[in-house]
Coordinates of C-alpha atoms in Angstrom, one line a residue:
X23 CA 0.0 0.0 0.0
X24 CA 3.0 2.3 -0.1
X25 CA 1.7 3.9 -3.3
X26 CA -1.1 5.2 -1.5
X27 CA -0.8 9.1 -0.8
X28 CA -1.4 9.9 3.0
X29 CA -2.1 12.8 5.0
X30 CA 1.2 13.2 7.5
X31 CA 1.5 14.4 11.2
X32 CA 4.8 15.1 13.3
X33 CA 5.5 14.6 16.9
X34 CA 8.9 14.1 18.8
X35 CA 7.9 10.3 19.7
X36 CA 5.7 7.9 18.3
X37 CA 4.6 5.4 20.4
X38 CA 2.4 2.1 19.2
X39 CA 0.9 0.1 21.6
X40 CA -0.7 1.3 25.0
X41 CA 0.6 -1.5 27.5
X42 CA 2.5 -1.1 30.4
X43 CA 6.3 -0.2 28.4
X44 CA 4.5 2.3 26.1
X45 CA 2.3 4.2 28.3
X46 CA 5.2 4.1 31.2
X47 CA 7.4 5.5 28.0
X48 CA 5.0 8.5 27.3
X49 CA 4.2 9.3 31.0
X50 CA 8.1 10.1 31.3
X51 CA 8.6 12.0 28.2
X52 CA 5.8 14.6 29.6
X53 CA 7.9 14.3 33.1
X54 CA 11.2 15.3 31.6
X55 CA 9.7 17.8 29.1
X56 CA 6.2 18.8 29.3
X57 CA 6.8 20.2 25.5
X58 CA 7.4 17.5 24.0
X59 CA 4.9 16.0 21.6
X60 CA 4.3 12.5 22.5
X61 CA 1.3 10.0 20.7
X62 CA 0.4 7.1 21.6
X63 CA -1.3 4.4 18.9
X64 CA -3.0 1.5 20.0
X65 CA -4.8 -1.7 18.2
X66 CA -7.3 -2.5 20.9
X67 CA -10.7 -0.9 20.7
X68 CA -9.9 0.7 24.2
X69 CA -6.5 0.8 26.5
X70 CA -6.7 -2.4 28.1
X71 CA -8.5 -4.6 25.2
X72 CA -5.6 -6.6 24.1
X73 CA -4.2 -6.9 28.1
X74 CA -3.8 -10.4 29.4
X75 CA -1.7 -11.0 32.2
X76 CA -1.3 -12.8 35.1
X77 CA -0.5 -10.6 37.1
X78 CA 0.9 -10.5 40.3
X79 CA 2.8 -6.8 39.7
X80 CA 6.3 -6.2 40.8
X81 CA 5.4 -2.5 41.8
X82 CA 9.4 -1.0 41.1
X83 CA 8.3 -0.3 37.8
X84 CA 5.8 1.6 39.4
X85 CA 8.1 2.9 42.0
X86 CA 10.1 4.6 39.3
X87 CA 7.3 5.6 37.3
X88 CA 5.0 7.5 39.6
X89 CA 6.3 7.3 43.2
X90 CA 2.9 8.6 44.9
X91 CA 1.2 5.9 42.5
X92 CA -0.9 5.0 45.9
X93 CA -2.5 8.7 46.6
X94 CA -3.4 8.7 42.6
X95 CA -5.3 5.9 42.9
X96 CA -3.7 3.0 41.0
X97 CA -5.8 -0.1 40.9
X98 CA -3.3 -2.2 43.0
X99 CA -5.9 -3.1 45.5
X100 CA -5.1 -6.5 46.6
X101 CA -1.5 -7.3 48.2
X102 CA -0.2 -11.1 48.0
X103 CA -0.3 -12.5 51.8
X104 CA 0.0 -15.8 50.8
X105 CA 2.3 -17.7 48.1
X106 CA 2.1 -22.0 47.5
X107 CA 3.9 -23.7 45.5
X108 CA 2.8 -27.4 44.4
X109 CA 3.8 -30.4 42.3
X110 CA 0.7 -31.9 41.0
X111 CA 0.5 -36.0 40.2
X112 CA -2.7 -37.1 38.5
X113 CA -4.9 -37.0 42.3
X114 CA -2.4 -35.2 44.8
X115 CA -0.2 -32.7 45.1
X116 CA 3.1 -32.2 46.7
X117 CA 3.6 -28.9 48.8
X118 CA 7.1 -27.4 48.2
X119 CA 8.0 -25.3 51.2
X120 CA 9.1 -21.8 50.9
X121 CA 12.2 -21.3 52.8
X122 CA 14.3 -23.4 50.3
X123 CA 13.3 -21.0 47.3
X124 CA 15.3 -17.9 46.3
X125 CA 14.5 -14.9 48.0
X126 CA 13.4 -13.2 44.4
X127 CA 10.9 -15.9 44.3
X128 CA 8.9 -14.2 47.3
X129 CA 6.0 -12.4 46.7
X130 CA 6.1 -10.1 49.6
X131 CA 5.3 -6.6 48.7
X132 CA 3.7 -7.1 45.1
X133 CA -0.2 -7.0 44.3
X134 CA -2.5 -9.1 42.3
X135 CA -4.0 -6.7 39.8
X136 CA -5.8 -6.6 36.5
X137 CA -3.3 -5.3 34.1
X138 CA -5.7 -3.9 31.8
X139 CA -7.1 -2.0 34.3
X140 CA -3.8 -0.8 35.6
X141 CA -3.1 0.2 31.4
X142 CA -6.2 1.9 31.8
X143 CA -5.1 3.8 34.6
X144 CA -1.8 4.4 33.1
X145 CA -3.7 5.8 30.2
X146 CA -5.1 8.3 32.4
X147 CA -2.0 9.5 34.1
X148 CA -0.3 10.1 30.5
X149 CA -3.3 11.8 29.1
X150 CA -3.4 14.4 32.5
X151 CA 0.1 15.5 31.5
X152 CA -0.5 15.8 27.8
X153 CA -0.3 12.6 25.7
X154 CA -2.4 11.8 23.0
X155 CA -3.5 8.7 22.8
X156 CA -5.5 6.8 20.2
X157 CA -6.8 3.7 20.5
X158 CA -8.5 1.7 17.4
X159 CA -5.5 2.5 15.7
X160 CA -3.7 -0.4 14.1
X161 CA -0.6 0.3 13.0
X162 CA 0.0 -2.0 10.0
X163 CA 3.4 -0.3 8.1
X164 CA 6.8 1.3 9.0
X165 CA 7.4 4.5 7.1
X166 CA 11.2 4.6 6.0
X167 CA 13.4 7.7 5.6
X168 CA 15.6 8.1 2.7
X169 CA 18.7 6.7 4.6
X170 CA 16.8 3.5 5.5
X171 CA 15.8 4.6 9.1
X172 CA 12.1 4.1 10.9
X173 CA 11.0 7.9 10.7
X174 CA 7.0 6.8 11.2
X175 CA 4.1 4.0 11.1
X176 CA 1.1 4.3 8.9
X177 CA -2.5 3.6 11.4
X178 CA -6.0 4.0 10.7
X179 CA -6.2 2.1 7.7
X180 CA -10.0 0.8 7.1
X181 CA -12.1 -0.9 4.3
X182 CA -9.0 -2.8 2.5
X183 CA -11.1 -4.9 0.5
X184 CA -10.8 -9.0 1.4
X185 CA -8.2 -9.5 -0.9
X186 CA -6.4 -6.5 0.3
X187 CA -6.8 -4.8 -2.3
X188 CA -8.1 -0.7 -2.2
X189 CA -11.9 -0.2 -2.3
X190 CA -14.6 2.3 -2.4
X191 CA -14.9 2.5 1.0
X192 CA -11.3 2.1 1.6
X193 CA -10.1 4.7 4.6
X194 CA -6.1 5.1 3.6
X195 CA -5.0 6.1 7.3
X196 CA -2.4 8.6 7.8
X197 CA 1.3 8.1 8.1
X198 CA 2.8 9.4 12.2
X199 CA 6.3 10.5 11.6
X200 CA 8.7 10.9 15.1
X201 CA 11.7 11.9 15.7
X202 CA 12.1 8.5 17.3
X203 CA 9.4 5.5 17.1
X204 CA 9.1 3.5 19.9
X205 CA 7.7 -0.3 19.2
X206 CA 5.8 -1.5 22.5
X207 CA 3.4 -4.0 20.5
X208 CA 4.1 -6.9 23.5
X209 CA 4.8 -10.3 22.2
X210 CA 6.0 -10.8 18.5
X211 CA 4.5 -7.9 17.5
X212 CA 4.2 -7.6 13.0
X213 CA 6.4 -4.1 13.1
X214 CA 9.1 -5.5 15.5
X215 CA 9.1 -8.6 13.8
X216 CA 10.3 -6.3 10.5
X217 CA 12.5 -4.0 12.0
X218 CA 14.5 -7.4 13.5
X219 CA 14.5 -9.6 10.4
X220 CA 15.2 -5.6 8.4
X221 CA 18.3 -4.7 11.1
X222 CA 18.9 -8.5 11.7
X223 CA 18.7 -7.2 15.5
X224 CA 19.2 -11.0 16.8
X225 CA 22.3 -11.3 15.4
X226 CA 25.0 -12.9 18.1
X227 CA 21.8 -13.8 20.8
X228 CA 19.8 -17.0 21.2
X229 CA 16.8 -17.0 19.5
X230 CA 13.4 -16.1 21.1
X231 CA 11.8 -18.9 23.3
X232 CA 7.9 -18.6 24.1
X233 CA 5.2 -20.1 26.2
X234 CA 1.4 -19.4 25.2
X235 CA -0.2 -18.3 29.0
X236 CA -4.2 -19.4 28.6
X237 CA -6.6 -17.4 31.3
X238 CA -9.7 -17.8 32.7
X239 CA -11.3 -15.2 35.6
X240 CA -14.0 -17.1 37.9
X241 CA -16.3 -16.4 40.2
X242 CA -16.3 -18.6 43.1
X243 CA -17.7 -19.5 46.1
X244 CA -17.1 -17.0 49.1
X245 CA -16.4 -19.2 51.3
X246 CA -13.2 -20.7 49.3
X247 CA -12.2 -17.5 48.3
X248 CA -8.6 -16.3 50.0
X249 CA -8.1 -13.1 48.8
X250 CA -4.5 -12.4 48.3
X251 CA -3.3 -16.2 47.9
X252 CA -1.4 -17.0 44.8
X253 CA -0.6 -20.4 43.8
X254 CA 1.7 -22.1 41.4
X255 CA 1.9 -25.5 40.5
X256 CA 4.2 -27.4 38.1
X257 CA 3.8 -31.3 36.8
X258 CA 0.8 -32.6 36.0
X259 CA -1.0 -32.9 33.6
X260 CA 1.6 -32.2 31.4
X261 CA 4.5 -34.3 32.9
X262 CA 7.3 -35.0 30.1
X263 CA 5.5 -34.0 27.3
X264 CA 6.1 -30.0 27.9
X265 CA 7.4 -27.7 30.4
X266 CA 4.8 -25.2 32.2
X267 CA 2.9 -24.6 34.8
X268 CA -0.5 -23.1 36.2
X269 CA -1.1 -20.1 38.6
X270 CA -4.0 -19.6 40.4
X271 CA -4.3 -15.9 42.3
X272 CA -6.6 -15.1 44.3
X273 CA -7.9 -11.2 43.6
X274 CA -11.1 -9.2 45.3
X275 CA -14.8 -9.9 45.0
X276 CA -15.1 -13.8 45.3
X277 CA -12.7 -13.5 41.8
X278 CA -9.5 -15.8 41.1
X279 CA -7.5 -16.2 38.4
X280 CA -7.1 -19.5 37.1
X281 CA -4.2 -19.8 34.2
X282 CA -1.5 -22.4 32.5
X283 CA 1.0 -21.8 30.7
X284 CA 2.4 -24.6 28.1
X285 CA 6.2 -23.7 26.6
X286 CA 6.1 -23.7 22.8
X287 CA 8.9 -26.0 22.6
X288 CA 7.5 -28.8 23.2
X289 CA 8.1 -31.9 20.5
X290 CA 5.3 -33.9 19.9
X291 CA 2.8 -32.0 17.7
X292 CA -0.1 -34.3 19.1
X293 CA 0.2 -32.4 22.1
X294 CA -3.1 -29.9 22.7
X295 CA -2.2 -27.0 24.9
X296 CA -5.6 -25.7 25.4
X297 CA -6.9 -29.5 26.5
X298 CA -4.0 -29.2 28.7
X299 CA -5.5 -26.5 30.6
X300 CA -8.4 -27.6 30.6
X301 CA -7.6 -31.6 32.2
X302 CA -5.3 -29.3 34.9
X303 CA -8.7 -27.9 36.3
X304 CA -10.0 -31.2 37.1
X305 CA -7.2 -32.0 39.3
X306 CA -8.8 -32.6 42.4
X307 CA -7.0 -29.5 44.2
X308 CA -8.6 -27.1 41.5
X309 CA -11.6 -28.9 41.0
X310 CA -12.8 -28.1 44.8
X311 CA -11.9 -24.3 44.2
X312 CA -13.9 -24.0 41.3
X313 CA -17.0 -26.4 42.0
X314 CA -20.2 -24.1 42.4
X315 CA -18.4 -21.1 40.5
X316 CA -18.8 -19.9 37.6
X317 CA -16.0 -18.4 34.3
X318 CA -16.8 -15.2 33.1
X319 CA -13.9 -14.6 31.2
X320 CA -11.2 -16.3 28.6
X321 CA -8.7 -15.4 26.8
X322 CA -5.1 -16.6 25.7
X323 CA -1.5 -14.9 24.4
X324 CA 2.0 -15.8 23.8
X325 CA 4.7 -15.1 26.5
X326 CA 8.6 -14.4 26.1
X327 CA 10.2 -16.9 28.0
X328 CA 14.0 -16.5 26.3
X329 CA 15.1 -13.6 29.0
X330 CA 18.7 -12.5 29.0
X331 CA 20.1 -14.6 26.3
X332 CA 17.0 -13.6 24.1
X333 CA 17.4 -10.2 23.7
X334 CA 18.0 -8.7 20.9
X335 CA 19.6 -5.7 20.0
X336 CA 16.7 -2.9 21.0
X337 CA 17.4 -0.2 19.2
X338 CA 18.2 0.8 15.0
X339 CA 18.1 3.7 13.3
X340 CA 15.1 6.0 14.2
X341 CA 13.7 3.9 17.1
X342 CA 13.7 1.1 19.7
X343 CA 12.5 -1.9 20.8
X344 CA 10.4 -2.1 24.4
X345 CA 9.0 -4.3 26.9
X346 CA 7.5 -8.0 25.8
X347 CA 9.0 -6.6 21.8
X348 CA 12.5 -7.2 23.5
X349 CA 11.3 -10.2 25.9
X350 CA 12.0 -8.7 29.5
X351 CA 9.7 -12.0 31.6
X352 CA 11.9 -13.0 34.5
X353 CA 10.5 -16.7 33.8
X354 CA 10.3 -18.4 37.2
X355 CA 8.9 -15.8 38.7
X356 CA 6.5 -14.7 35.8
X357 CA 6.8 -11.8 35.5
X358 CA 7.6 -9.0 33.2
X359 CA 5.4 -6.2 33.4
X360 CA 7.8 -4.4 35.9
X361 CA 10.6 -4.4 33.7
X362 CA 8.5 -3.3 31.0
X363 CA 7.6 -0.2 32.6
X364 CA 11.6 -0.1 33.5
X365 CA 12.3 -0.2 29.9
X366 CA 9.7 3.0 29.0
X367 CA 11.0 5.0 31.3
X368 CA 14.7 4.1 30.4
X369 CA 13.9 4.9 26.3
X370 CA 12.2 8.2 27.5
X371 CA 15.1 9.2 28.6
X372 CA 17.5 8.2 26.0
X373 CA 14.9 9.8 23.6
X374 CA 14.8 12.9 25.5
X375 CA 18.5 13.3 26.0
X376 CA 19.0 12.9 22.6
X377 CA 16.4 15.3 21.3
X378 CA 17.7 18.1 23.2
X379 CA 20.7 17.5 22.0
X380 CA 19.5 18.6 18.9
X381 CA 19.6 14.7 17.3
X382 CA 16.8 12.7 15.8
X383 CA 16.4 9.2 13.5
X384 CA 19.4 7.7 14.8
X385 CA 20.2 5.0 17.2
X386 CA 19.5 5.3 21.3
X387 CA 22.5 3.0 22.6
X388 CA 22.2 4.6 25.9
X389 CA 18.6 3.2 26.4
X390 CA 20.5 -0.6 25.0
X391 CA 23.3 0.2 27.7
X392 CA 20.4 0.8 30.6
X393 CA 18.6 -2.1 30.2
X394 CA 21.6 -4.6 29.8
X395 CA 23.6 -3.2 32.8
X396 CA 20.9 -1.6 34.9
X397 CA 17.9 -3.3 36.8
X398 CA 15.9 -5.1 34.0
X399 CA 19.5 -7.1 33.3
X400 CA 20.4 -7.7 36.9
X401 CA 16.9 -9.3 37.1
X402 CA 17.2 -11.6 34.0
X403 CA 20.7 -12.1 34.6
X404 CA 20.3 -14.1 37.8
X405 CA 17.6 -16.7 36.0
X406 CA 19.2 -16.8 32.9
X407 CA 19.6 -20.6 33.2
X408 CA 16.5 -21.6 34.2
X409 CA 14.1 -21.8 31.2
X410 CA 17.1 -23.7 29.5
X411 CA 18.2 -26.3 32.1
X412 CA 14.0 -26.8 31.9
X413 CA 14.4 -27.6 28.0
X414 CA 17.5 -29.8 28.8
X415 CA 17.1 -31.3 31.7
X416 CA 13.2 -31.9 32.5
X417 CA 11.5 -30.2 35.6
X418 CA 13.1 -32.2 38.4
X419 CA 16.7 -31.3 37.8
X420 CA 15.9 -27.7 36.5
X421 CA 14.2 -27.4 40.3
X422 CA 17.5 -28.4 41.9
X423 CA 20.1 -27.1 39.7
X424 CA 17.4 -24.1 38.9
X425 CA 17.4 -22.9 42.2
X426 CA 21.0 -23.2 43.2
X427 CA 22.1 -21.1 40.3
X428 CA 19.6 -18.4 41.5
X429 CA 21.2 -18.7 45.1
X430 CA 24.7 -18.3 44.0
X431 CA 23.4 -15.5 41.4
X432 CA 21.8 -14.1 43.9
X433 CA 24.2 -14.0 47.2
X434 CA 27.4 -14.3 44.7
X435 CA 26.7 -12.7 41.5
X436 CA 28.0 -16.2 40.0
X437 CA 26.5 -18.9 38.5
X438 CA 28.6 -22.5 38.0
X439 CA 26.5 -23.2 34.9
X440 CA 27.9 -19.7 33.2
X441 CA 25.2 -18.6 30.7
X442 CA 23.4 -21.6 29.2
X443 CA 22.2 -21.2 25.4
X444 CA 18.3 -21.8 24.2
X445 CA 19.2 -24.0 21.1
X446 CA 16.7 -24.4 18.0
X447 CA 13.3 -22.3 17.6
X448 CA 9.9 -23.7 19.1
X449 CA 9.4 -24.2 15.5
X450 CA 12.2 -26.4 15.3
X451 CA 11.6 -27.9 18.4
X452 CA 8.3 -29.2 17.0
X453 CA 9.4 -33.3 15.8
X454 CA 6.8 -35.4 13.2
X455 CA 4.0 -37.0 14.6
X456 CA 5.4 -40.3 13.5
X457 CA 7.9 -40.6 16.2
X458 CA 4.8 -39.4 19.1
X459 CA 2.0 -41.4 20.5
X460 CA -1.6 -39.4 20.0
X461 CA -2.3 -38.1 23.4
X462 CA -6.3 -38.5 23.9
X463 CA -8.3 -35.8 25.7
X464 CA -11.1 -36.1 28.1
X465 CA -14.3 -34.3 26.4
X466 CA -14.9 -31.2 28.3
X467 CA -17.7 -30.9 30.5
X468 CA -19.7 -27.8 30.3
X469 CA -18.8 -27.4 34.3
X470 CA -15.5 -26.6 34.7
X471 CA -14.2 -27.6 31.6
X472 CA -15.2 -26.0 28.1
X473 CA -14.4 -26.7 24.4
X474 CA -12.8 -23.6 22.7
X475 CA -15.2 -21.8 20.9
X476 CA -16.9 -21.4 24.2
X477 CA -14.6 -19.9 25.9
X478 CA -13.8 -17.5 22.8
X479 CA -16.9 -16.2 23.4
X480 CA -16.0 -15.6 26.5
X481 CA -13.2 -13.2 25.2
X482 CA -15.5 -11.0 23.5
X483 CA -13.4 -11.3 20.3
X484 CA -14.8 -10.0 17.3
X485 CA -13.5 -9.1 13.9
X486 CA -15.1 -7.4 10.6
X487 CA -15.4 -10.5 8.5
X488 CA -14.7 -8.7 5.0
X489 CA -11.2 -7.2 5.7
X490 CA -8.6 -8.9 4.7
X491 CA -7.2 -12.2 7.0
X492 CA -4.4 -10.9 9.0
X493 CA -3.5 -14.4 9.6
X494 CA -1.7 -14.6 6.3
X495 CA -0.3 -17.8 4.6
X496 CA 2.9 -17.8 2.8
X497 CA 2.3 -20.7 1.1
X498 CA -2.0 -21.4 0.7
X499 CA -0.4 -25.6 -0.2
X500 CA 1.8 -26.4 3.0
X501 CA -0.9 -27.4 5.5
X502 CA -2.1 -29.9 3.6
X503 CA 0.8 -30.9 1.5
X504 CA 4.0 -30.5 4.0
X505 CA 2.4 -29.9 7.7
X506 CA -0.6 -32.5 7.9
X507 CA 1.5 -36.1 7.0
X508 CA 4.3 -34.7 8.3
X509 CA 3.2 -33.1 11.7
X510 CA -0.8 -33.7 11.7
X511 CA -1.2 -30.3 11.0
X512 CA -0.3 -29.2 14.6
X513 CA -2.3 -26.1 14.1
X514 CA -5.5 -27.9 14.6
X515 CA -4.1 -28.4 18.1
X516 CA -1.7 -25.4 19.4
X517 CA -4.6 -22.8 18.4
X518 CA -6.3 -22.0 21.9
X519 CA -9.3 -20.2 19.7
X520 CA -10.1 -23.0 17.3
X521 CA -8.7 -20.5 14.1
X522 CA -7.6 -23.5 12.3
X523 CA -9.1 -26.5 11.0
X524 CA -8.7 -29.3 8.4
X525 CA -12.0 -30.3 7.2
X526 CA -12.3 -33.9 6.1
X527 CA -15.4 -34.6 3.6
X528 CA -16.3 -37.6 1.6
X529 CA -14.8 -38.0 -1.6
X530 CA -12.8 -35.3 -1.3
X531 CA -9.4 -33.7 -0.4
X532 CA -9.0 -32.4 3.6
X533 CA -9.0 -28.8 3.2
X534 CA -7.4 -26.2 5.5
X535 CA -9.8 -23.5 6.9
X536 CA -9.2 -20.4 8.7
X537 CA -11.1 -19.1 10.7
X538 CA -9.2 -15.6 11.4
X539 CA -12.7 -14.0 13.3
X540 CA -12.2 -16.5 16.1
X541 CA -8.3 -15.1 16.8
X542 CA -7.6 -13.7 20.3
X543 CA -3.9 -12.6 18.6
X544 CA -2.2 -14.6 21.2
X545 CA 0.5 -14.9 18.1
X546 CA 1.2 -18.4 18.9
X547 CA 0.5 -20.0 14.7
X548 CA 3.3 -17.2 14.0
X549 CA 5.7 -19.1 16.7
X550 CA 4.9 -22.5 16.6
X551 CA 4.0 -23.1 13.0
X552 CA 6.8 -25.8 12.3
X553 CA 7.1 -25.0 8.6
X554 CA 7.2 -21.0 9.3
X555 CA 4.4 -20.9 7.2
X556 CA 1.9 -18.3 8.7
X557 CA 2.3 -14.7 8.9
X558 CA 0.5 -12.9 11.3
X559 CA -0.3 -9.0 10.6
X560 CA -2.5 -6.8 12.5
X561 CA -5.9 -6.3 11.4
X562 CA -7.9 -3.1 11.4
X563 CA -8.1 -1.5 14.5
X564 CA -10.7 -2.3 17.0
X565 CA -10.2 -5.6 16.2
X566 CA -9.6 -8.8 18.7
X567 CA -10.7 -9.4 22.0
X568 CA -12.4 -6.7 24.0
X569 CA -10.6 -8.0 27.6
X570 CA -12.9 -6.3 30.6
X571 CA -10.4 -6.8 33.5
X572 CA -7.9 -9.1 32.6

């Protein structure tokens, strides 16, 4: 579409996506400089839409941000009094006592929170001091400068006709040019996918690892609610056949969290991910919390698991790279929105240093040199080894060896394992379905267990069914010629909104369907796909799940 002529509008930053690293970036631009124009673009039909986290929040993001968060009214209304940590087998559970874990793996002094609503209130703070912000506003190109540097995005493009082609009704957009462009789209976000393959960014670091984190909020019984708990398990159901784990947090008003997490390198492609989670709630131990309650909401999205050795290189000519774009998850502990907000704050302040200065449209190695050396990369630095010692060495040697490298790291600054690499994509990682049992599936049962498209209506996902697919195939043959006798199509399986489908009929060749309304742009196809063969863009904006307090 770059032949299309656009209306243009300048601002000193240009910021796209409203999560927790790009509003925490705009807030301190308008702290520094109260002159500066800042805009914020985000996909999501409101801030907050597209949110799913855990979350139990590490408030030193916060801290950072807004020190008197608590007199502005934050929504961090329910502080963690409580933290368990089980093994599952297939009808027990095994308590693992706290005093043997890491002191980073407490929970003392963070909250349970919704994220979206904390986005939302982020959203607020930014606007107060100035920030535009738009929501519905996909941002779907880079705009290029002459000398091959990001000087802009192109949002607000509407009406593409299916094929993609330019209609009638067509709305072009309008091209955002910044002195610097700031990409805070979260997990594999489309742009930050470009500018890394464009800069070859990961050059010299491991390759991204990812998990896909599935969430449920229920309403349950008051008298088994424990406001404040949080619970983590590990084991069962998925045993050897993947690494992850389930949380369980309990926030206010009778509501807990229920989620799993599956990692995406998993090798048998018979493996379901969504089922997973589903069996894990019927483990007696869940089963009794959620009897008598009821789900009210669903909704799934990839996670950055890679850490330290993951990162790549955040910043190229005219921009940088922030938050979940990077991968900034401190895996054992889960989470990364505190270092996401680190990383805004820290490329506000490269950015404003360098525009006063006078510079623009080149590269902000001071924001690189902050997070590698300052807070986010002590934090990743002392788990580096965990997530790969899981891959290698299966759950009960990454719980011993994992948590005495986070001791020494942690009282020494040292780890005996040094820094442990990742290996082969999740892609890669994926091995044919000849050399894997099928792994059967209890049917789900309406209770506490529900099939997908159920629970994707629980999302409130929706998408205009005459734009183009933004779930894009690079090759329309390979499902049904390369991935289905090869791998069983695995994309029948890993999808937690039932997008894809091979549809079998009677005299005729299976044909691959997809159903691109039903996505929840959890990103996992573009991860997981083990031919690389699906492309995932953004569609219009607006688009996608409609999260209420995830």
């Amino acid at each position: 579409m770059s032949e299309i002529e656009r209306e243009s509008m300048e601002y000193d930053v240009v910021i796209v996506g409203a999560g927790p690293a790009g509003l925490s970036a705009a807030i301190r631009l308008k702290q520094l400089d109260a002159d500066l124009s800042v805009v914020v673009l985000e996909k999501g039909s409101e801030v907050g839409a597209h949110i799913l986290s855990g979350a139990v929040l590490d408030p030193s993001g916060l801290d950072a941000l807004i020190p008197d968060w608590k007199a502005k009214g934050a929504p961090l209304n329910t502080p963690v009094k409580e933290d368990n940590f089980y093994v599952l087998g297939p009808a027990g559970q095994l308590r693992v006592p706290n005093f043997p874990m890491p002191p980073l793996m407490n929970n003392h002094g963070n909250y349970i929170v919704s994220m979206g609503n904390v986005c939302r209130w982020m959203a607020e703070q930014a606007e107060e001091l100035g920030v535009e912000i738009f929501p519905g506003m996909a941002c779907s190109e880079l705009v290029y400068g002459d000398n091959g540097e990001v000087k802009g995005v192109v949002a607000g493009v509407f009406g593409l006709e299916p094929d993609g082609s330019i209609g009638e009704g067509t709305e072009p957009g309008m091209e955002l040019h910044g002195k610097y462009v700031f990409l805070s789209e979260g997990v594999r976000g489309s742009l930050a996918k470009e500018v890394i393959a464009k800069y070859d960014l990961s050059h010299g670091h491991c390759p991204q690892k990812f998990g896909i984190g599935m969430k449920e909020i229920w309403e349950i019984d008051p008298a088994k609610h424990r406001e404040g708990t949080v619970t983590h398990t590990m084991g069962w159901p998925l045993g050897s056949n993947a690494g992850g784990g389930s949380f369980i947090y309990h926030l206010e008003n009778n509501q807990v969290y229920v989620g799993f997490v599956v990692h995406l390198n998993y090798k048998n492609p018979h493996l379901f991910p969504y089922m997973e989670f589903q069996r894990f709630k019927h483990h007696p131990m869940v089963a009794e919390l959620l009897e008598g309650g009821k789900r009210v909401a669903y909704g799934a999205r990839a996670i950055s698991e890679g850490g330290y050795q993951s990162m790549p290189k955040m910043v190229f000519p005219g921009g940088a790279l922030l938050g979940c774009s990077v991968g900034m998850v401190n895996v054992p502990r889960i989470k990364g929105n505190h270092n996401a907000m680190l990383s805004g704050k820290a490329a506000a302040e490269a950015a404003y240093e360098a525009i006063k200065a006078g510079r623009s449209s080149d590269e902000l190695t001071s924001y690189e040199a902050e997070v590698r050396t300052g807070p986010i990369g002590k934090d990743l630095k002392k788990v580096r080894n965990v997530k790969p010692m899981w891959s290698k060495w299966g759950l009960t040697a990454s719980l011993v060896f994992g948590g005495l490298d986070m001791w020494t790291n942690n009282l020494f600054g040292f780890s005996f394992f040094g820094t442990m690499k990742h290996g082969k994509t999740d892609a890669a990682a994926t091995e044919e379905a000849s050399k894997h049992k099928v792994i059967e599936y209890p049917r789900p049962d309406g209770k506490i267990s529900f099939d997908r498209l159920t629970n994707v209506s629980f999302s409130m996902t929706n998408h205009e069914e005459s734009q183009p697919a933004h779930l894009q195939l690079k090759d329309a043959g390979i499902p049904i010629s390369v991935n289905l006798p090869k791998y069983d199509e695995p994309a029948q399986r890993y999808c937690p909104a039932g997008v894809y489908e091979v549809i079998r009929e009677e005299g005729a060749e299976p044909r691959f369907v997809v159903n691109f309304q039903n996505c929840v742009h959890c990103k996992t196809c573009d991860i997981k796909d083990p031919s690389q063969n699906i492309n995932w863009v953004t569609p219009q904006g607006g688009d996608g799940p409609n999260y209420p307090n995830m």
